[in-house]
PDB file of C-alpha atoms in Angstrom:
ATOM      1  CA  MET A 292    -133.997 163.725-152.119  1.00  0.00           C
ATOM      2  CA  MET A 293    -132.296 166.022-154.598  1.00  0.00           C
ATOM      3  CA  LEU A 294    -130.862 169.231-153.148  1.00  0.00           C
ATOM      4  CA  THR A 295    -130.071 171.461-156.074  1.00  0.00           C
ATOM      5  CA  GLN A 296    -129.855 174.907-154.469  1.00  0.00           C
ATOM      6  CA  PRO A 297    -128.305 176.393-151.331  1.00  0.00           C
ATOM      7  CA  ILE A 298    -130.772 176.766-148.467  1.00  0.00           C
ATOM      8  CA  THR A 299    -131.932 180.143-147.196  1.00  0.00           C
ATOM      9  CA  LEU A 300    -131.736 179.561-143.467  1.00  0.00           C
ATOM     10  CA  VAL A 301    -132.945 182.712-141.698  1.00  0.00           C
ATOM     11  CA  VAL A 302    -134.358 186.028-142.903  1.00  0.00           C
ATOM     12  CA  LEU A 303    -132.299 188.625-141.068  1.00  0.00           C
ATOM     13  CA  PRO A 304    -133.671 191.872-139.610  1.00  0.00           C
ATOM     14  CA  GLY A 305    -133.540 194.713-142.084  1.00  0.00           C
ATOM     15  CA  THR A 306    -133.856 192.410-145.080  1.00  0.00           C
ATOM     16  CA  THR A 307    -136.077 193.728-147.842  1.00  0.00           C
ATOM     17  CA  PRO A 308    -138.779 191.518-149.389  1.00  0.00           C
ATOM     18  CA  ALA A 309    -136.776 191.311-152.601  1.00  0.00           C
ATOM     19  CA  THR A 310    -133.646 190.057-150.876  1.00  0.00           C
ATOM     20  CA  ALA A 311    -135.444 187.954-148.280  1.00  0.00           C
ATOM     21  CA  ASN A 312    -136.476 185.407-150.901  1.00  0.00           C
ATOM     22  CA  ALA A 313    -133.160 185.455-152.741  1.00  0.00           C
ATOM     23  CA  GLN A 314    -130.840 182.477-152.480  1.00  0.00           C
ATOM     24  CA  PRO A 315    -127.370 183.091-150.981  1.00  0.00           C
ATOM     25  CA  ARG A 316    -124.890 184.001-153.701  1.00  0.00           C
ATOM     26  CA  SER A 317    -122.565 181.236-152.599  1.00  0.00           C
ATOM     27  CA  LEU A 318    -122.098 178.486-150.056  1.00  0.00           C
ATOM     28  CA  ARG A 319    -119.308 180.556-148.543  1.00  0.00           C
ATOM     29  CA  GLU A 320    -121.838 183.241-147.653  1.00  0.00           C
ATOM     30  CA  SER A 321    -124.506 180.842-146.445  1.00  0.00           C
ATOM     31  CA  LEU A 322    -122.036 179.217-144.043  1.00  0.00           C
ATOM     32  CA  CYS A 323    -121.009 182.513-142.432  1.00  0.00           C
ATOM     33  CA  LEU A 324    -122.519 183.602-139.129  1.00  0.00           C
ATOM     34  CA  PRO A 325    -123.636 187.274-138.933  1.00  0.00           C
ATOM     35  CA  ASN A 326    -121.086 189.476-137.208  1.00  0.00           C
ATOM     36  CA  GLU A 327    -121.975 189.513-133.506  1.00  0.00           C
ATOM     37  CA  GLN A 328    -121.355 193.224-132.981  1.00  0.00           C
ATOM     38  CA  LEU A 329    -123.220 194.416-136.076  1.00  0.00           C
ATOM     39  CA  HIS A 330    -126.070 191.921-136.066  1.00  0.00           C
ATOM     40  CA  ARG A 331    -126.832 191.044-132.447  1.00  0.00           C
ATOM     41  CA  GLY A 332    -130.569 191.130-133.201  1.00  0.00           C
ATOM     42  CA  ALA A 333    -130.044 188.790-136.142  1.00  0.00           C
ATOM     43  CA  LEU A 334    -128.184 186.334-133.931  1.00  0.00           C
ATOM     44  CA  GLN A 335    -130.949 186.378-131.337  1.00  0.00           C
ATOM     45  CA  LEU A 336    -133.545 185.771-134.045  1.00  0.00           C
ATOM     46  CA  ARG A 337    -131.443 182.937-135.458  1.00  0.00           C
ATOM     47  CA  ASN A 338    -131.130 181.266-132.049  1.00  0.00           C
ATOM     48  CA  ARG A 339    -134.886 181.450-131.472  1.00  0.00           C
ATOM     49  CA  TYR A 340    -135.468 179.977-134.925  1.00  0.00           C
ATOM     50  CA  ILE A 341    -133.137 177.050-134.215  1.00  0.00           C
ATOM     51  CA  ALA A 342    -134.678 176.382-130.795  1.00  0.00           C
ATOM     52  CA  THR A 343    -138.114 176.207-132.418  1.00  0.00           C
ATOM     53  CA  ARG A 344    -137.198 174.221-135.532  1.00  0.00           C
ATOM     54  CA  PHE A 345    -134.633 171.905-133.922  1.00  0.00           C
ATOM     55  CA  THR A 346    -135.721 171.487-130.321  1.00  0.00           C
ATOM     56  CA  ARG A 347    -132.777 169.237-129.485  1.00  0.00           C
ATOM     57  CA  PHE A 348    -130.398 172.122-130.245  1.00  0.00           C
ATOM     58  CA  ALA A 349    -131.982 174.784-128.049  1.00  0.00           C
ATOM     59  CA  GLU A 350    -128.603 176.365-127.194  1.00  0.00           C
ATOM     60  CA  PRO A 351    -126.852 176.620-130.592  1.00  0.00           C
ATOM     61  CA  GLY A 352    -123.571 177.926-129.208  1.00  0.00           C
ATOM     62  CA  ALA A 353    -122.939 174.609-127.471  1.00  0.00           C
ATOM     63  CA  SER A 354    -125.261 172.016-128.955  1.00  0.00           C
ATOM     64  CA  LEU A 355    -124.457 172.663-132.620  1.00  0.00           C
ATOM     65  CA  SER A 356    -120.778 172.131-131.849  1.00  0.00           C
ATOM     66  CA  ASN A 357    -121.525 168.563-130.750  1.00  0.00           C
ATOM     67  CA  THR A 358    -120.477 166.975-134.036  1.00  0.00           C
ATOM     68  CA  ASP A 359    -121.634 163.443-133.269  1.00  0.00           C
ATOM     69  CA  GLU A 360    -125.052 164.631-132.123  1.00  0.00           C
ATOM     70  CA  VAL A 361    -125.536 166.738-135.253  1.00  0.00           C
ATOM     71  CA  ILE A 362    -124.506 163.837-137.485  1.00  0.00           C
ATOM     72  CA  ASN A 363    -126.863 161.437-135.731  1.00  0.00           C
ATOM     73  CA  TRP A 364    -129.819 163.768-136.128  1.00  0.00           C
ATOM     74  CA  ALA A 365    -128.997 164.694-139.718  1.00  0.00           C
ATOM     75  CA  ARG A 366    -128.710 161.005-140.598  1.00  0.00           C
ATOM     76  CA  GLN A 367    -132.035 160.265-138.913  1.00  0.00           C
ATOM     77  CA  MET A 368    -133.683 163.034-140.916  1.00  0.00           C
ATOM     78  CA  LEU A 369    -132.278 161.617-144.133  1.00  0.00           C
ATOM     79  CA  ASP A 370    -133.558 158.161-143.204  1.00  0.00           C
ATOM     80  CA  ASP A 371    -136.967 159.746-142.627  1.00  0.00           C
ATOM     81  CA  GLU A 372    -136.806 161.413-146.069  1.00  0.00           C
ATOM     82  CA  GLN A 373    -136.375 164.908-144.627  1.00  0.00           C
ATOM     83  CA  SER A 374    -133.324 165.789-146.676  1.00  0.00           C
ATOM     84  CA  ARG A 375    -133.826 169.554-146.736  1.00  0.00           C
ATOM     85  CA  LEU A 376    -134.154 169.647-142.955  1.00  0.00           C
ATOM     86  CA  ALA A 377    -131.005 167.557-142.575  1.00  0.00           C
ATOM     87  CA  MET A 378    -129.015 169.837-144.870  1.00  0.00           C
ATOM     88  CA  GLU A 379    -130.296 172.916-143.051  1.00  0.00           C
ATOM     89  CA  LEU A 380    -129.166 171.478-139.711  1.00  0.00           C
ATOM     90  CA  LEU A 381    -125.685 170.816-141.106  1.00  0.00           C
ATOM     91  CA  HIS A 382    -125.456 174.344-142.510  1.00  0.00           C
ATOM     92  CA  LEU A 383    -126.518 175.848-139.174  1.00  0.00           C
ATOM     93  CA  ALA A 384    -123.978 173.733-137.289  1.00  0.00           C
ATOM     94  CA  LEU A 385    -121.174 174.850-139.598  1.00  0.00           C
ATOM     95  CA  GLN A 386    -122.236 178.463-139.214  1.00  0.00           C
ATOM     96  CA  GLU A 387    -121.899 178.038-135.457  1.00  0.00           C
ATOM     97  CA  ASN A 388    -118.613 176.144-135.594  1.00  0.00           C
ATOM     98  CA  PRO A 389    -116.982 175.584-138.991  1.00  0.00           C
ATOM     99  CA  GLN A 390    -114.148 173.583-137.404  1.00  0.00           C
ATOM    100  CA  GLN A 391    -116.128 170.334-137.652  1.00  0.00           C
ATOM    101  CA  PRO A 392    -114.587 168.406-140.560  1.00  0.00           C
ATOM    102  CA  LYS A 393    -117.003 165.491-140.251  1.00  0.00           C
ATOM    103  CA  LEU A 394    -119.903 167.805-141.114  1.00  0.00           C
ATOM    104  CA  TRP A 395    -118.125 169.097-144.217  1.00  0.00           C
ATOM    105  CA  LEU A 396    -117.507 165.504-145.321  1.00  0.00           C
ATOM    106  CA  PHE A 397    -121.166 164.606-144.635  1.00  0.00           C
ATOM    107  CA  LEU A 398    -122.275 167.430-146.947  1.00  0.00           C
ATOM    108  CA  LEU A 399    -119.738 166.428-149.583  1.00  0.00           C
ATOM    109  CA  GLU A 400    -121.021 162.865-149.657  1.00  0.00           C
ATOM    110  CA  GLN A 401    -124.623 164.034-149.938  1.00  0.00           C
ATOM    111  CA  SER A 402    -123.743 166.373-152.805  1.00  0.00           C
ATOM    112  CA  PHE A 403    -122.084 163.422-154.499  1.00  0.00           C
ATOM    113  CA  LEU A 404    -125.119 161.195-154.022  1.00  0.00           C
ATOM    114  CA  ASN A 405    -127.350 163.967-155.391  1.00  0.00           C
ATOM    115  CA  SER A 406    -125.065 164.375-158.430  1.00  0.00           C
ATOM    116  CA  ASP A 407    -124.758 168.082-157.611  1.00  0.00           C
ATOM    117  CA  VAL A 408    -121.443 168.819-159.322  1.00  0.00           C
ATOM    118  CA  VAL A 409    -121.496 172.566-158.641  1.00  0.00           C
ATOM    119  CA  GLN A 410    -122.228 172.256-154.940  1.00  0.00           C
ATOM    120  CA  PHE A 411    -119.738 169.408-154.551  1.00  0.00           C
ATOM    121  CA  ALA A 412    -116.941 171.458-156.128  1.00  0.00           C
ATOM    122  CA  GLU A 413    -117.668 174.504-153.988  1.00  0.00           C
ATOM    123  CA  LEU A 414    -117.855 172.455-150.790  1.00  0.00           C
ATOM    124  CA  ALA A 415    -114.610 170.700-151.669  1.00  0.00           C
ATOM    125  CA  ASP A 416    -112.832 174.015-152.247  1.00  0.00           C
ATOM    126  CA  LEU A 417    -114.092 175.445-148.941  1.00  0.00           C
ATOM    127  CA  PHE A 418    -113.202 172.271-147.029  1.00  0.00           C
ATOM    128  CA  LEU A 419    -109.688 172.058-148.457  1.00  0.00           C
ATOM    129  CA  GLU A 420    -109.140 175.764-147.846  1.00  0.00           C
ATOM    130  CA  ARG A 421    -110.301 175.672-144.221  1.00  0.00           C
ATOM    131  CA  PHE A 422    -108.310 172.585-143.229  1.00  0.00           C
ATOM    132  CA  ALA A 423    -105.244 173.187-145.402  1.00  0.00           C
ATOM    133  CA  GLY A 424    -102.113 171.649-143.931  1.00  0.00           C
ATOM    134  CA  GLN A 425    -104.030 169.416-141.530  1.00  0.00           C
ATOM    135  CA  GLU A 426    -103.965 165.628-141.511  1.00  0.00           C
ATOM    136  CA  ILE A 427    -107.666 165.444-142.375  1.00  0.00           C
ATOM    137  CA  VAL A 428    -106.886 166.886-145.813  1.00  0.00           C
ATOM    138  CA  ALA A 429    -104.065 164.429-146.453  1.00  0.00           C
ATOM    139  CA  THR A 430    -106.385 161.497-145.745  1.00  0.00           C
ATOM    140  CA  THR A 431    -109.519 162.763-147.502  1.00  0.00           C
ATOM    141  CA  GLN A 432    -108.359 164.740-150.536  1.00  0.00           C
ATOM    142  CA  PRO A 433    -107.637 161.620-152.638  1.00  0.00           C
ATOM    143  CA  ILE A 434    -111.163 160.385-151.872  1.00  0.00           C
ATOM    144  CA  ILE A 435    -112.700 163.785-152.650  1.00  0.00           C
ATOM    145  CA  ASP A 436    -110.817 163.919-155.945  1.00  0.00           C
ATOM    146  CA  ALA A 437    -111.986 160.398-156.822  1.00  0.00           C
ATOM    147  CA  MET A 438    -115.594 161.365-156.097  1.00  0.00           C
ATOM    148  CA  GLY A 439    -115.204 164.463-158.257  1.00  0.00           C
ATOM    149  CA  HIS A 440    -113.797 162.343-161.068  1.00  0.00           C
ATOM    150  CA  ASP A 441    -116.793 160.020-160.921  1.00  0.00           C
ATOM    151  CA  MET A 442    -119.158 162.988-161.128  1.00  0.00           C
ATOM    152  CA  ALA A 443    -117.293 164.974-163.763  1.00  0.00           C
ATOM    153  CA  PRO A 444    -114.612 162.850-165.472  1.00  0.00           C
ATOM    154  CA  GLN A 445    -113.951 165.574-168.038  1.00  0.00           C
ATOM    155  CA  ASP A 446    -113.273 168.230-165.390  1.00  0.00           C
ATOM    156  CA  PRO A 447    -109.541 169.089-165.544  1.00  0.00           C
ATOM    157  CA  ARG A 448    -109.427 169.319-161.749  1.00  0.00           C
ATOM    158  CA  TYR A 449    -109.941 165.553-161.560  1.00  0.00           C
ATOM    159  CA  ALA A 450    -108.167 164.400-164.713  1.00  0.00           C
ATOM    160  CA  HIS A 451    -105.179 163.140-162.715  1.00  0.00           C
ATOM    161  CA  VAL A 452    -107.180 160.956-160.339  1.00  0.00           C
ATOM    162  CA  ARG A 453    -107.313 157.435-161.732  1.00  0.00           C
ATOM    163  CA  ASN A 454    -107.977 155.306-164.765  1.00  0.00           C
ATOM    164  CA  ALA A 455    -111.502 155.291-166.143  1.00  0.00           C
ATOM    165  CA  GLY A 456    -113.539 152.327-164.993  1.00  0.00           C
ATOM    166  CA  GLU A 457    -111.670 151.768-161.745  1.00  0.00           C
ATOM    167  CA  LYS A 458    -114.117 150.828-158.997  1.00  0.00           C
ATOM    168  CA  PHE A 459    -114.679 153.281-156.195  1.00  0.00           C
ATOM    169  CA  MET A 460    -116.492 152.699-152.901  1.00  0.00           C
ATOM    170  CA  LEU A 461    -118.217 155.457-150.970  1.00  0.00           C
ATOM    171  CA  PRO A 462    -116.440 156.470-147.757  1.00  0.00           C
ATOM    172  CA  ASN A 463    -119.715 156.468-145.753  1.00  0.00           C
ATOM    173  CA  TRP A 464    -118.992 159.860-144.209  1.00  0.00           C
ATOM    174  CA  SER A 465    -122.727 160.376-143.630  1.00  0.00           C
ATOM    175  CA  ILE A 466    -123.169 157.284-141.458  1.00  0.00           C
ATOM    176  CA  PRO A 467    -122.728 158.095-137.755  1.00  0.00           C
ATOM    177  CA  ASN A 468    -120.606 156.067-135.390  1.00  0.00           C
ATOM    178  CA  SER A 469    -123.455 155.103-133.106  1.00  0.00           C
ATOM    179  CA  LEU A 470    -124.247 151.840-131.369  1.00  0.00           C
ATOM    180  CA  ASP A 471    -127.891 152.870-131.200  1.00  0.00           C
ATOM    181  CA  ARG A 472    -128.465 152.694-134.959  1.00  0.00           C
ATOM    182  CA  ASP A 473    -130.539 149.829-136.226  1.00  0.00           C
ATOM    183  CA  GLU A 474    -128.266 147.348-138.006  1.00  0.00           C
ATOM    184  CA  LYS A 475    -130.770 146.433-140.708  1.00  0.00           C
ATOM    185  CA  ARG A 476    -131.417 150.066-141.597  1.00  0.00           C
ATOM    186  CA  GLN A 477    -127.685 150.693-141.743  1.00  0.00           C
ATOM    187  CA  GLN A 478    -127.175 147.740-144.065  1.00  0.00           C
ATOM    188  CA  ALA A 479    -130.030 148.904-146.285  1.00  0.00           C
ATOM    189  CA  LEU A 480    -128.519 152.371-146.419  1.00  0.00           C
ATOM    190  CA  HIS A 481    -125.135 150.950-147.333  1.00  0.00           C
ATOM    191  CA  ARG A 482    -126.640 148.872-150.150  1.00  0.00           C
ATOM    192  CA  ALA A 483    -128.424 151.955-151.480  1.00  0.00           C
ATOM    193  CA  MET A 484    -125.175 153.916-151.450  1.00  0.00           C
ATOM    194  CA  VAL A 485    -123.302 151.146-153.242  1.00  0.00           C
ATOM    195  CA  GLU A 486    -126.026 150.938-155.893  1.00  0.00           C
ATOM    196  CA  ALA A 487    -125.878 154.704-156.356  1.00  0.00           C
ATOM    197  CA  MET A 488    -122.105 154.509-156.696  1.00  0.00           C
ATOM    198  CA  MET A 489    -122.287 151.725-159.238  1.00  0.00           C
ATOM    199  CA  SER A 490    -124.724 153.731-161.341  1.00  0.00           C
ATOM    200  CA  HIS A 491    -122.121 156.506-161.500  1.00  0.00           C
ATOM    201  CA  VAL A 492    -119.365 154.062-162.438  1.00  0.00           C
ATOM    202  CA  SER A 493    -121.461 152.553-165.240  1.00  0.00           C
ATOM    203  CA  ARG A 494    -122.145 155.914-166.903  1.00  0.00           C
TER     204      ARG A 494
END
């Protein structure tokens, strides 16, 4: 379930073969929607792609802004070992509407679980930049910093966080608030997350 590189979501019209297969230069770029006036054809192609690949989100402008629905489906895909598909859905939803903090936190937790230090740091910077001054940052930045410290204790950005060896529990940002989820699967997922966290603490 490792996700080590950003996902190329859609090949846009006018893209050359050389650039079509290239990975986005940064997460910032991959999370940006093409300008509507300059790339109307690209947006139409993107919407058709989403409607085909994610049939539940046939009208991206509205459906991908339904944060709870996106989280539920992304979580289901992860449970079904379709991690790349889940990450692609989250990227597409943030392209459509980046003002969905729960989706940013979902991606941050998955980067943490995948031990992807580079992606985690870039996501954290983008999240903190976008929601600067909002309450969501005040409540989550200490947790994000603690996660960063567990992943990269020598990184000066996280040196201030806490004493080495202090226990840290995952925030479970990637578990949806849904009454329809199977309790046993949720408990199994939680145990797996705790075990993954403990492996980081013991390093």
